[in-house]
PDB file of C-alpha atoms and ligand atoms in Angstrom:
ATOM      1  CA  MET W 212       0.179  23.046 -12.382  1.00 98.00           C
ATOM      2  CA  GLU W 213      -1.206  24.188  -9.039  1.00 98.00           C
ATOM      3  CA  ILE W 214      -2.632  21.457  -6.851  1.00 98.00           C
ATOM      4  CA  GLY W 215      -3.927  20.995  -3.291  1.00 98.00           C
ATOM      5  CA  LEU W 216      -2.622  17.967  -1.349  1.00 98.00           C
ATOM      6  CA  VAL W 217      -4.301  16.720   1.688  1.00 98.00           C
ATOM      7  CA  GLY W 218      -2.268  14.423   4.094  1.00 98.00           C
ATOM      8  CA  LEU W 219       1.446  15.168   4.358  1.00 98.00           C
ATOM      9  CA  GLY W 220       2.610  11.934   6.001  1.00 96.00           C
ATOM     10  CA  LYS W 221       5.300   9.561   4.780  1.00 93.00           C
ATOM     11  CA  MET W 222       3.702   9.310   1.331  1.00 96.00           C
ATOM     12  CA  GLY W 223       1.943  12.673   0.940  1.00 98.00           C
ATOM     13  CA  GLY W 224       4.964  14.718   2.309  1.00 98.00           C
ATOM     14  CA  ASN W 225       7.340  13.143  -0.218  1.00 98.00           C
ATOM     15  CA  MET W 226       4.820  13.540  -3.000  1.00 98.00           C
ATOM     16  CA  ARG W 227       4.658  17.277  -2.221  1.00 98.00           C
ATOM     17  CA  GLU W 228       8.389  17.495  -2.460  1.00 98.00           C
ATOM     18  CA  ARG W 229       8.629  15.560  -5.755  1.00 98.00           C
ATOM     19  CA  LEU W 230       5.892  17.740  -7.287  1.00 98.00           C
ATOM     20  CA  ARG W 231       7.710  20.851  -6.124  1.00 98.00           C
ATOM     21  CA  ARG W 232      11.034  19.669  -7.543  1.00 98.00           C
ATOM     22  CA  ALA W 233       9.241  19.315 -10.883  1.00 98.00           C
ATOM     23  CA  GLY W 234       8.158  22.983 -10.682  1.00 98.00           C
ATOM     24  CA  HIS W 235       4.496  22.495  -9.626  1.00 98.00           C
ATOM     25  CA  THR W 236       2.797  24.616  -7.036  1.00 98.00           C
ATOM     26  CA  VAL W 237       1.514  22.490  -4.091  1.00 98.00           C
ATOM     27  CA  VAL W 238      -0.674  23.889  -1.335  1.00 98.00           C
ATOM     28  CA  GLY W 239      -0.415  21.135   1.265  1.00 98.00           C
ATOM     29  CA  TYR W 240      -2.856  20.656   4.128  1.00 98.00           C
ATOM     30  CA  ASP W 241      -2.285  18.316   7.122  1.00 98.00           C
ATOM     31  CA  ARG W 242      -3.878  18.201  10.497  1.00 97.00           C
ATOM     32  CA  ASN W 243      -0.364  18.559  11.936  1.00 98.00           C
ATOM     33  CA  PRO W 244       0.392  22.260  11.700  1.00 97.00           C
ATOM     34  CA  GLU W 245       4.158  21.569  11.728  1.00 97.00           C
ATOM     35  CA  VAL W 246       3.991  20.182   8.188  1.00 98.00           C
ATOM     36  CA  SER W 247       0.904  22.015   6.866  1.00 98.00           C
ATOM     37  CA  ASP W 248       1.181  24.959   4.377  1.00 98.00           C
ATOM     38  CA  VAL W 249      -2.313  26.272   5.457  1.00 98.00           C
ATOM     39  CA  GLU W 250      -4.385  26.178   8.644  1.00 98.00           C
ATOM     40  CA  SER W 251      -7.426  24.515   7.184  1.00 98.00           C
ATOM     41  CA  LEU W 252      -8.901  22.579   4.228  1.00 98.00           C
ATOM     42  CA  ALA W 253     -10.930  25.715   3.340  1.00 98.00           C
ATOM     43  CA  ALA W 254      -7.802  27.815   3.278  1.00 98.00           C
ATOM     44  CA  MET W 255      -6.149  25.332   0.979  1.00 98.00           C
ATOM     45  CA  VAL W 256      -9.074  25.445  -1.490  1.00 98.00           C
ATOM     46  CA  ASP W 257      -9.134  29.297  -1.325  1.00 98.00           C
ATOM     47  CA  LYS W 258      -5.498  29.297  -2.620  1.00 98.00           C
ATOM     48  CA  LEU W 259      -6.222  27.079  -5.672  1.00 98.00           C
ATOM     49  CA  PRO W 260      -7.110  28.452  -9.143  1.00 98.00           C
ATOM     50  CA  SER W 261     -10.242  27.326 -10.891  1.00 97.00           C
ATOM     51  CA  PRO W 262     -10.808  24.522 -11.734  1.00 97.00           C
ATOM     52  CA  ALA W 263      -9.263  23.323  -8.477  1.00 98.00           C
ATOM     53  CA  VAL W 264      -7.463  19.952  -8.338  1.00 98.00           C
ATOM     54  CA  VAL W 265      -7.188  18.349  -4.920  1.00 98.00           C
ATOM     55  CA  TRP W 266      -5.262  15.200  -4.248  1.00 98.00           C
ATOM     56  CA  VAL W 267      -6.261  13.256  -1.064  1.00 98.00           C
ATOM     57  CA  MET W 268      -3.442  11.215   0.499  1.00 98.00           C
ATOM     58  CA  VAL W 269      -5.004  10.127   3.910  1.00 97.00           C
ATOM     59  CA  PRO W 270      -5.595   6.715   5.394  1.00 96.00           C
ATOM     60  CA  ALA W 271      -8.297   4.604   3.836  1.00 96.00           C
ATOM     61  CA  GLY W 272     -11.817   4.395   5.295  1.00 96.00           C
ATOM     62  CA  ASP W 273     -13.359   7.017   7.441  1.00 97.00           C
ATOM     63  CA  PRO W 274     -10.431   9.584   7.182  1.00 97.00           C
ATOM     64  CA  THR W 275     -10.728   9.550   3.283  1.00 98.00           C
ATOM     65  CA  ARG W 276     -14.474   9.491   3.285  1.00 97.00           C
ATOM     66  CA  SER W 277     -14.752  12.457   5.640  1.00 97.00           C
ATOM     67  CA  THR W 278     -12.074  14.438   3.849  1.00 98.00           C
ATOM     68  CA  ILE W 279     -13.904  13.854   0.476  1.00 98.00           C
ATOM     69  CA  GLY W 280     -17.178  14.851   2.199  1.00 98.00           C
ATOM     70  CA  GLU W 281     -15.699  18.117   3.438  1.00 98.00           C
ATOM     71  CA  LEU W 282     -14.169  18.841  -0.024  1.00 98.00           C
ATOM     72  CA  LYS W 283     -17.486  18.310  -1.644  1.00 98.00           C
ATOM     73  CA  GLU W 284     -18.791  21.285   0.412  1.00 98.00           C
ATOM     74  CA  LEU W 285     -15.719  23.502  -0.512  1.00 98.00           C
ATOM     75  CA  LEU W 286     -15.281  22.633  -4.179  1.00 98.00           C
ATOM     76  CA  ALA W 287     -17.369  23.645  -7.171  1.00 98.00           C
ATOM     77  CA  GLU W 288     -18.542  22.330 -10.550  1.00 98.00           C
ATOM     78  CA  GLY W 289     -15.548  21.384 -12.768  1.00 98.00           C
ATOM     79  CA  ASP W 290     -13.199  20.793  -9.898  1.00 98.00           C
ATOM     80  CA  LEU W 291     -11.486  17.462  -9.403  1.00 98.00           C
ATOM     81  CA  VAL W 292     -10.757  15.178  -6.389  1.00 98.00           C
ATOM     82  CA  VAL W 293      -8.098  12.500  -6.769  1.00 98.00           C
ATOM     83  CA  ASP W 294      -7.955   9.811  -4.030  1.00 98.00           C
ATOM     84  CA  GLY W 295      -4.424   8.563  -3.996  1.00 98.00           C
ATOM     85  CA  GLY W 296      -4.667   6.578  -0.722  1.00 97.00           C
ATOM     86  CA  ASN W 297      -5.068   2.768  -0.398  1.00 95.00           C
ATOM     87  CA  SER W 298      -8.951   3.103  -0.455  1.00 97.00           C
ATOM     88  CA  LYS W 299     -11.040   0.053  -0.930  1.00 98.00           C
ATOM     89  CA  TYR W 300     -12.131   0.041  -4.506  1.00 98.00           C
ATOM     90  CA  THR W 301     -15.796  -0.165  -3.572  1.00 98.00           C
ATOM     91  CA  ASP W 302     -15.539   3.150  -1.772  1.00 98.00           C
ATOM     92  CA  ASP W 303     -14.715   4.955  -5.072  1.00 98.00           C
ATOM     93  CA  ALA W 304     -18.086   4.540  -6.779  1.00 98.00           C
ATOM     94  CA  LEU W 305     -19.724   5.988  -3.664  1.00 98.00           C
ATOM     95  CA  ASN W 306     -17.265   8.978  -3.514  1.00 98.00           C
ATOM     96  CA  ALA W 307     -17.521   9.587  -7.310  1.00 98.00           C
ATOM     97  CA  ALA W 308     -21.338   9.552  -7.181  1.00 98.00           C
ATOM     98  CA  SER W 309     -21.464  11.951  -4.260  1.00 98.00           C
ATOM     99  CA  LEU W 310     -19.021  14.415  -5.824  1.00 98.00           C
ATOM    100  CA  ALA W 311     -20.869  14.209  -9.152  1.00 98.00           C
ATOM    101  CA  GLU W 312     -23.985  15.549  -7.438  1.00 98.00           C
ATOM    102  CA  LYS W 313     -22.141  18.906  -7.556  1.00 98.00           C
ATOM    103  CA  GLY W 314     -20.446  18.372 -10.890  1.00 98.00           C
ATOM    104  CA  ILE W 315     -17.081  17.639  -9.184  1.00 98.00           C
ATOM    105  CA  GLY W 316     -14.938  15.013 -10.934  1.00 98.00           C
ATOM    106  CA  PHE W 317     -13.213  12.099  -9.377  1.00 98.00           C
ATOM    107  CA  VAL W 318     -10.186   9.980 -10.138  1.00 98.00           C
ATOM    108  CA  ASP W 319      -9.023   7.099  -7.958  1.00 98.00           C
ATOM    109  CA  CYS W 320      -5.334   6.434  -8.113  1.00 98.00           C
ATOM    110  CA  GLY W 321      -3.285   3.532  -6.603  1.00 98.00           C
ATOM    111  CA  VAL W 322       0.085   4.868  -5.740  1.00 97.00           C
ATOM    112  CA  SER W 323       3.146   2.539  -5.097  1.00 96.00           C
ATOM    113  CA  GLY W 324       6.706   3.550  -4.249  1.00 93.00           C
ATOM    114  CA  GLY W 325       6.757   3.824  -0.503  1.00 88.00           C
ATOM    115  CA  VAL W 326       9.334   5.985   1.162  1.00 89.00           C
ATOM    116  CA  TRP W 327      11.722   5.661  -1.826  1.00 91.00           C
ATOM    117  CA  GLY W 328       9.133   7.290  -4.234  1.00 96.00           C
ATOM    118  CA  LEU W 329      10.597  10.727  -3.669  1.00 97.00           C
ATOM    119  CA  GLU W 330      13.744   9.810  -5.480  1.00 96.00           C
ATOM    120  CA  ASN W 331      12.524   6.904  -7.738  1.00 95.00           C
ATOM    121  CA  GLY W 332       9.093   8.066  -8.565  1.00 97.00           C
ATOM    122  CA  TYR W 333       5.748   6.293  -7.878  1.00 98.00           C
ATOM    123  CA  ALA W 334       3.939   3.728  -9.961  1.00 98.00           C
ATOM    124  CA  LEU W 335       0.406   5.226 -10.608  1.00 98.00           C
ATOM    125  CA  MET W 336      -2.663   3.200 -11.508  1.00 98.00           C
ATOM    126  CA  TYR W 337      -5.720   5.331 -12.037  1.00 98.00           C
ATOM    127  CA  GLY W 338      -9.383   4.901 -12.786  1.00 98.00           C
ATOM    128  CA  GLY W 339     -12.039   7.408 -13.992  1.00 98.00           C
ATOM    129  CA  SER W 340     -12.655   9.380 -17.159  1.00 98.00           C
ATOM    130  CA  GLU W 341      -9.785  10.510 -19.387  1.00 97.00           C
ATOM    131  CA  GLN W 342     -11.469  13.984 -19.228  1.00 98.00           C
ATOM    132  CA  ASP W 343     -11.013  14.134 -15.445  1.00 98.00           C
ATOM    133  CA  ALA W 344      -7.578  12.506 -15.598  1.00 98.00           C
ATOM    134  CA  ALA W 345      -6.371  15.186 -17.986  1.00 98.00           C
ATOM    135  CA  LYS W 346      -6.812  17.790 -15.204  1.00 98.00           C
ATOM    136  CA  VAL W 347      -4.239  16.050 -13.010  1.00 98.00           C
ATOM    137  CA  MET W 348      -1.917  14.704 -15.765  1.00 98.00           C
ATOM    138  CA  PRO W 349       0.948  17.165 -15.161  1.00 98.00           C
ATOM    139  CA  ALA W 350       1.099  15.878 -11.592  1.00 98.00           C
ATOM    140  CA  PHE W 351       0.946  12.350 -12.709  1.00 98.00           C
ATOM    141  CA  GLU W 352       3.808  12.918 -15.049  1.00 98.00           C
ATOM    142  CA  ALA W 353       5.826  14.527 -12.302  1.00 98.00           C
ATOM    143  CA  LEU W 354       5.185  11.681  -9.850  1.00 98.00           C
ATOM    144  CA  LYS W 355       5.716   8.705 -12.079  1.00 98.00           C
ATOM    145  CA  PRO W 356       9.232   7.342 -12.484  1.00 97.00           C
ATOM    146  CA  ALA W 357      11.360   9.314 -14.976  1.00 96.00           C
ATOM    147  CA  ASP W 358      12.775   7.938 -18.208  1.00 91.00           C
ATOM    148  CA  THR W 359      10.359   5.050 -18.649  1.00 95.00           C
ATOM    149  CA  PRO W 360       7.087   4.743 -20.490  1.00 93.00           C
ATOM    150  CA  ASP W 361       5.890   2.436 -17.591  1.00 95.00           C
ATOM    151  CA  GLY W 362       4.700   3.545 -14.274  1.00 97.00           C
ATOM    152  CA  LEU W 363       1.560   5.361 -15.286  1.00 98.00           C
ATOM    153  CA  VAL W 364      -1.548   3.371 -16.412  1.00 98.00           C
ATOM    154  CA  HIS W 365      -5.163   4.201 -17.023  1.00 98.00           C
ATOM    155  CA  CYS W 366      -6.988   1.123 -15.647  1.00 98.00           C
ATOM    156  CA  GLY W 367     -10.334   1.968 -17.065  1.00 98.00           C
ATOM    157  CA  PRO W 368     -13.225   4.405 -16.733  1.00 98.00           C
ATOM    158  CA  LYS W 369     -14.888   2.654 -13.855  1.00 97.00           C
ATOM    159  CA  PRO W 370     -14.426   4.361 -10.460  1.00 98.00           C
ATOM    160  CA  GLY W 371     -12.236   2.056  -8.448  1.00 98.00           C
ATOM    161  CA  ALA W 372     -10.423   0.507 -11.360  1.00 98.00           C
ATOM    162  CA  GLY W 373      -7.181   2.080 -10.199  1.00 98.00           C
ATOM    163  CA  HIS W 374      -7.527   1.055  -6.525  1.00 98.00           C
ATOM    164  CA  PHE W 375      -8.613  -2.386  -7.683  1.00 98.00           C
ATOM    165  CA  ALA W 376      -5.282  -2.701  -9.592  1.00 98.00           C
ATOM    166  CA  LYS W 377      -3.350  -1.418  -6.545  1.00 98.00           C
ATOM    167  CA  MET W 378      -5.177  -3.851  -4.304  1.00 98.00           C
ATOM    168  CA  VAL W 379      -4.115  -6.805  -6.522  1.00 98.00           C
ATOM    169  CA  HIS W 380      -0.541  -5.465  -6.458  1.00 98.00           C
ATOM    170  CA  ASN W 381      -0.619  -5.515  -2.741  1.00 97.00           C
ATOM    171  CA  GLY W 382      -2.018  -8.953  -2.635  1.00 98.00           C
ATOM    172  CA  ILE W 383       0.918 -10.151  -4.795  1.00 98.00           C
ATOM    173  CA  GLU W 384       3.175  -8.217  -2.425  1.00 97.00           C
ATOM    174  CA  TYR W 385       1.807 -10.353   0.502  1.00 98.00           C
ATOM    175  CA  ALA W 386       2.439 -13.624  -1.215  1.00 98.00           C
ATOM    176  CA  MET W 387       5.967 -12.686  -2.444  1.00 98.00           C
ATOM    177  CA  MET W 388       6.975 -11.579   1.068  1.00 98.00           C
ATOM    178  CA  GLN W 389       5.546 -14.739   2.499  1.00 98.00           C
ATOM    179  CA  ALA W 390       7.550 -16.866   0.065  1.00 98.00           C
ATOM    180  CA  TYR W 391      10.849 -15.086   0.956  1.00 98.00           C
ATOM    181  CA  ALA W 392      10.051 -15.299   4.597  1.00 98.00           C
ATOM    182  CA  GLU W 393       9.404 -19.052   4.514  1.00 98.00           C
ATOM    183  CA  GLY W 394      12.508 -19.694   2.495  1.00 98.00           C
ATOM    184  CA  TRP W 395      14.440 -17.582   4.953  1.00 98.00           C
ATOM    185  CA  GLU W 396      13.067 -19.487   7.972  1.00 98.00           C
ATOM    186  CA  LEU W 397      14.212 -22.828   6.436  1.00 98.00           C
ATOM    187  CA  LEU W 398      17.681 -21.552   5.739  1.00 98.00           C
ATOM    188  CA  ASP W 399      17.959 -19.833   9.123  1.00 97.00           C
ATOM    189  CA  LYS W 400      16.812 -22.719  11.215  1.00 97.00           C
ATOM    190  CA  THR W 401      18.887 -25.451   9.608  1.00 97.00           C
ATOM    191  CA  GLU W 402      22.622 -25.757   9.577  1.00 89.00           C
ATOM    192  CA  MET W 403      22.961 -26.844   5.925  1.00 96.00           C
ATOM    193  CA  VAL W 404      23.945 -23.411   4.663  1.00 96.00           C
ATOM    194  CA  GLU W 405      26.294 -20.829   6.207  1.00 95.00           C
ATOM    195  CA  ASN W 406      26.010 -17.098   5.741  1.00 96.00           C
ATOM    196  CA  VAL W 407      22.386 -17.005   4.841  1.00 98.00           C
ATOM    197  CA  PRO W 408      22.339 -13.120   4.188  1.00 98.00           C
ATOM    198  CA  GLU W 409      24.860 -13.697   1.473  1.00 98.00           C
ATOM    199  CA  VAL W 410      22.907 -16.487  -0.004  1.00 98.00           C
ATOM    200  CA  PHE W 411      20.015 -14.130  -0.307  1.00 98.00           C
ATOM    201  CA  ALA W 412      22.264 -11.433  -1.660  1.00 98.00           C
ATOM    202  CA  SER W 413      23.606 -13.860  -4.333  1.00 98.00           C
ATOM    203  CA  TRP W 414      20.033 -14.114  -5.660  1.00 98.00           C
ATOM    204  CA  ARG W 415      19.871 -10.433  -6.392  1.00 97.00           C
ATOM    205  CA  THR W 416      21.417 -10.614  -9.857  1.00 96.00           C
ATOM    206  CA  GLY W 417      20.543 -12.957 -12.628  1.00 94.00           C
ATOM    207  CA  THR W 418      18.091 -15.170 -10.827  1.00 98.00           C
ATOM    208  CA  VAL W 419      14.241 -15.408 -11.355  1.00 98.00           C
ATOM    209  CA  VAL W 420      13.501 -14.440  -7.859  1.00 98.00           C
ATOM    210  CA  ARG W 421      15.368 -11.011  -7.812  1.00 97.00           C
ATOM    211  CA  SER W 422      13.200  -8.088  -6.706  1.00 97.00           C
ATOM    212  CA  TRP W 423      13.133  -4.971  -4.663  1.00 95.00           C
ATOM    213  CA  LEU W 424      11.596  -6.889  -1.781  1.00 96.00           C
ATOM    214  CA  LEU W 425      14.591  -9.245  -1.922  1.00 97.00           C
ATOM    215  CA  ASP W 426      16.968  -6.253  -1.879  1.00 97.00           C
ATOM    216  CA  LEU W 427      15.219  -4.862   1.118  1.00 96.00           C
ATOM    217  CA  LEU W 428      15.370  -8.231   3.018  1.00 97.00           C
ATOM    218  CA  VAL W 429      19.050  -8.466   2.149  1.00 97.00           C
ATOM    219  CA  ASP W 430      19.698  -5.033   3.772  1.00 97.00           C
ATOM    220  CA  GLN W 431      17.852  -6.178   6.912  1.00 97.00           C
ATOM    221  CA  LEU W 432      19.610  -9.504   7.166  1.00 97.00           C
ATOM    222  CA  ARG W 433      23.025  -7.983   6.730  1.00 98.00           C
ATOM    223  CA  ALA W 434      22.209  -5.653   9.633  1.00 98.00           C
ATOM    224  CA  ASP W 435      20.700  -8.407  11.908  1.00 98.00           C
ATOM    225  CA  GLU W 436      21.440 -11.929  10.504  1.00 97.00           C
ATOM    226  CA  HIS W 437      18.600 -13.713  12.497  1.00 97.00           C
ATOM    227  CA  LEU W 438      16.357 -10.633  12.806  1.00 98.00           C
ATOM    228  CA  ASP W 439      16.622 -10.947  16.548  1.00 97.00           C
ATOM    229  CA  ALA W 440      15.549  -7.298  17.024  1.00 97.00           C
ATOM    230  CA  ILE W 441      12.188  -7.866  15.260  1.00 97.00           C
ATOM    231  CA  LYS W 442       9.147  -9.623  16.851  1.00 97.00           C
ATOM    232  CA  GLY W 443       7.500 -12.218  14.525  1.00 97.00           C
ATOM    233  CA  TYR W 444       4.270 -10.106  14.265  1.00 97.00           C
ATOM    234  CA  ALA W 445       2.831  -8.538  11.052  1.00 97.00           C
ATOM    235  CA  ASP W 446      -0.153  -6.233  10.869  1.00 97.00           C
ATOM    236  CA  ASP W 447      -2.268  -5.683   7.770  1.00 96.00           C
ATOM    237  CA  SER W 448      -4.082  -2.633   6.689  1.00 93.00           C
ATOM    238  CA  GLY W 449      -6.885  -4.239   4.517  1.00 95.00           C
ATOM    239  CA  GLU W 450      -5.593  -4.688   1.046  1.00 96.00           C
ATOM    240  CA  GLY W 451      -4.821  -8.446   1.374  1.00 98.00           C
ATOM    241  CA  ARG W 452      -8.324  -9.015   2.932  1.00 98.00           C
ATOM    242  CA  TRP W 453      -9.959  -7.100   0.090  1.00 98.00           C
ATOM    243  CA  THR W 454      -7.976  -9.030  -2.574  1.00 98.00           C
ATOM    244  CA  VAL W 455      -9.184 -12.397  -1.062  1.00 98.00           C
ATOM    245  CA  GLU W 456     -12.773 -11.076  -0.703  1.00 98.00           C
ATOM    246  CA  ALA W 457     -12.747 -10.188  -4.389  1.00 98.00           C
ATOM    247  CA  ALA W 458     -11.293 -13.543  -5.387  1.00 98.00           C
ATOM    248  CA  ILE W 459     -14.067 -15.290  -3.348  1.00 98.00           C
ATOM    249  CA  GLU W 460     -16.744 -13.054  -4.891  1.00 98.00           C
ATOM    250  CA  HIS W 461     -15.506 -13.976  -8.527  1.00 98.00           C
ATOM    251  CA  ALA W 462     -14.565 -17.604  -7.626  1.00 98.00           C
ATOM    252  CA  VAL W 463     -10.911 -17.003  -8.573  1.00 98.00           C
ATOM    253  CA  PRO W 464      -8.568 -19.457  -6.866  1.00 98.00           C
ATOM    254  CA  MET W 465      -6.072 -17.699  -4.701  1.00 98.00           C
ATOM    255  CA  PRO W 466      -4.227 -20.323  -2.626  1.00 98.00           C
ATOM    256  CA  ALA W 467      -0.921 -18.292  -2.307  1.00 98.00           C
ATOM    257  CA  ILE W 468      -2.236 -14.870  -1.460  1.00 98.00           C
ATOM    258  CA  SER W 469      -4.913 -16.142   0.959  1.00 98.00           C
ATOM    259  CA  ALA W 470      -2.328 -18.331   2.745  1.00 98.00           C
ATOM    260  CA  SER W 471       0.003 -15.226   3.110  1.00 98.00           C
ATOM    261  CA  LEU W 472      -2.911 -13.271   4.641  1.00 98.00           C
ATOM    262  CA  PHE W 473      -3.726 -15.943   7.135  1.00 98.00           C
ATOM    263  CA  ALA W 474      -0.008 -16.314   8.039  1.00 98.00           C
ATOM    264  CA  ARG W 475      -0.234 -12.755   9.309  1.00 98.00           C
ATOM    265  CA  PHE W 476      -3.167 -13.651  11.436  1.00 97.00           C
ATOM    266  CA  VAL W 477      -1.249 -16.590  12.974  1.00 96.00           C
ATOM    267  CA  SER W 478       1.583 -14.189  13.691  1.00 96.00           C
ATOM    268  CA  ARG W 479      -0.779 -12.218  16.082  1.00 96.00           C
ATOM    269  CA  GLN W 480      -1.455 -15.125  18.414  1.00 95.00           C
ATOM    270  CA  GLU W 481       0.523 -15.667  21.614  1.00 93.00           C
ATOM    271  CA  ASP W 482      -0.271 -19.294  21.290  1.00 94.00           C
ATOM    272  CA  ASP W 483      -1.833 -21.326  18.379  1.00 93.00           C
ATOM    273  CA  HIS W 484      -5.361 -21.771  19.434  1.00 94.00           C
ATOM    274  CA  ALA W 485      -6.386 -24.331  16.791  1.00 93.00           C
ATOM    275  CA  MET W 486      -3.367 -26.470  17.516  1.00 95.00           C
ATOM    276  CA  LYS W 487      -4.680 -27.005  21.042  1.00 94.00           C
ATOM    277  CA  ALA W 488      -7.563 -28.925  19.362  1.00 94.00           C
ATOM    278  CA  ILE W 489      -5.224 -30.745  17.094  1.00 95.00           C
ATOM    279  CA  SER W 490      -3.092 -31.772  20.105  1.00 96.00           C
ATOM    280  CA  ALA W 491      -6.186 -32.915  21.964  1.00 93.00           C
ATOM    281  CA  MET W 492      -7.390 -35.121  19.170  1.00 94.00           C
ATOM    282  CA  ARG W 493      -3.867 -36.655  18.547  1.00 93.00           C
ATOM    283  CA  ASN W 494      -3.839 -37.434  22.209  1.00 93.00           C
ATOM    284  CA  GLY W 495      -7.289 -38.986  21.991  1.00 94.00           C
ATOM    285  CA  PHE W 496      -6.741 -41.299  19.001  1.00 95.00           C
ATOM    286  CA  GLY W 497      -3.110 -42.215  19.499  1.00 93.00           C
ATOM    287  CA  GLY W 498      -2.159 -41.264  23.067  1.00 94.00           C
ATOM    288  CA  HIS W 499       0.372 -38.792  21.601  1.00 95.00           C
ATOM    289  CA  ALA W 500       1.832 -36.548  24.269  1.00 96.00           C
ATOM    290  CA  ILE W 501       0.289 -33.145  24.930  1.00 95.00           C
ATOM    291  CA  LYS W 502       2.684 -30.245  25.532  1.00 94.00           C
ATOM    292  CA  LYS W 503       1.468 -28.167  28.591  1.00 91.00           C
ATOM    293  CA  ASP W 504       2.411 -24.584  29.584  1.00 79.00           C
TER     294      ASP W 504
HETATM  295  O1  5RP E 689       0.654   0.019  -0.496  1.00 86.12           O
HETATM  296  C1  5RP E 689       1.640  -0.352   0.231  1.00 86.12           C
HETATM  297  C2  5RP E 689       2.767  -0.985  -0.404  1.00 86.12           C
HETATM  298  O2  5RP E 689       2.574  -1.344  -1.796  1.00 86.12           O
HETATM  299  C3  5RP E 689       1.438  -0.210   1.661  1.00 86.12           C
HETATM  300  O3  5RP E 689       2.654  -0.228   2.367  1.00 86.12           O
HETATM  301  C4  5RP E 689       0.465  -1.217   2.184  1.00 86.12           C
HETATM  302  O4  5RP E 689      -0.325  -0.495   3.052  1.00 86.12           O
HETATM  303  C5  5RP E 689       1.046  -2.299   2.784  1.00 86.12           C
HETATM  304  O5  5RP E 689      -0.086  -3.214   3.134  1.00 86.12           O
HETATM  305  P1  5RP E 689      -0.151  -3.837   4.597  1.00 86.12           P
HETATM  306  O6  5RP E 689      -0.073  -2.796   5.619  1.00 86.12           O
HETATM  307  O7  5RP E 689      -1.456  -4.547   4.586  1.00 86.12           O
HETATM  308  O8  5RP E 689       0.971  -4.835   4.722  1.00 86.12           O
END
């Protein structure tokens, strides 16, 4: 098929390559002229046959909203926009409704696979109508992992169903990473066990905690046993917060994922502010020593 692809960063650039390797024609647009195939969004749309299919792969929030707004002006009835970024699921209903005013279809698609997706394929979770999804199906088939029936799922007709599924995936990702990290801290800080990287490596086969995240951690620990080169600071780009927000909205207990989100917030503090108050109270009721700077 012929497809427009907006956003040619780490994810979009590799997806363009994987689509091309599968024989599809991709017209890629990026604000960075060094990677872009065309000079503008309008030039990209001009090169596409009708009905045009455009896959948006830009950061969530304003960049995605404004790109979809511009595409609404450029596209026509029967065309399709796919949002493959990590958009908040609540944005999808708004984007779908806005595009529908011109008869333009919309599919939201959670994409997972990171920088390894070029070779391994991407897990794709999509929401929207089957009729709209049919227009982008050849690209879905090329992007998903080969030789498996898994990796491509229709999460439902509601706009946002795909991004909701991807959001929960990322929430689980937070908690899994936190669990590995806490286990590693205990092993690394005590002297009970020698050769901690190889202990982690021994868990990669046969055990119930084997996973790709574990594989990635083993690679890092083998290169830098105590992770001395890495500061203990972790950012977040929204997915964990939205997962916890949705859990609160639906009164779903989420102790592990919410704790892993808050652990990231703790990592951003130079000093633990709340612990100042704990220390002050301990000192007050028990005369316990206060540590000063
Ligand atoms: O979708 C992903 C992995 O599945 C992204 O890497 C995601 O952005 C990671 O989330 P965060 O930046 O909040 O850790």
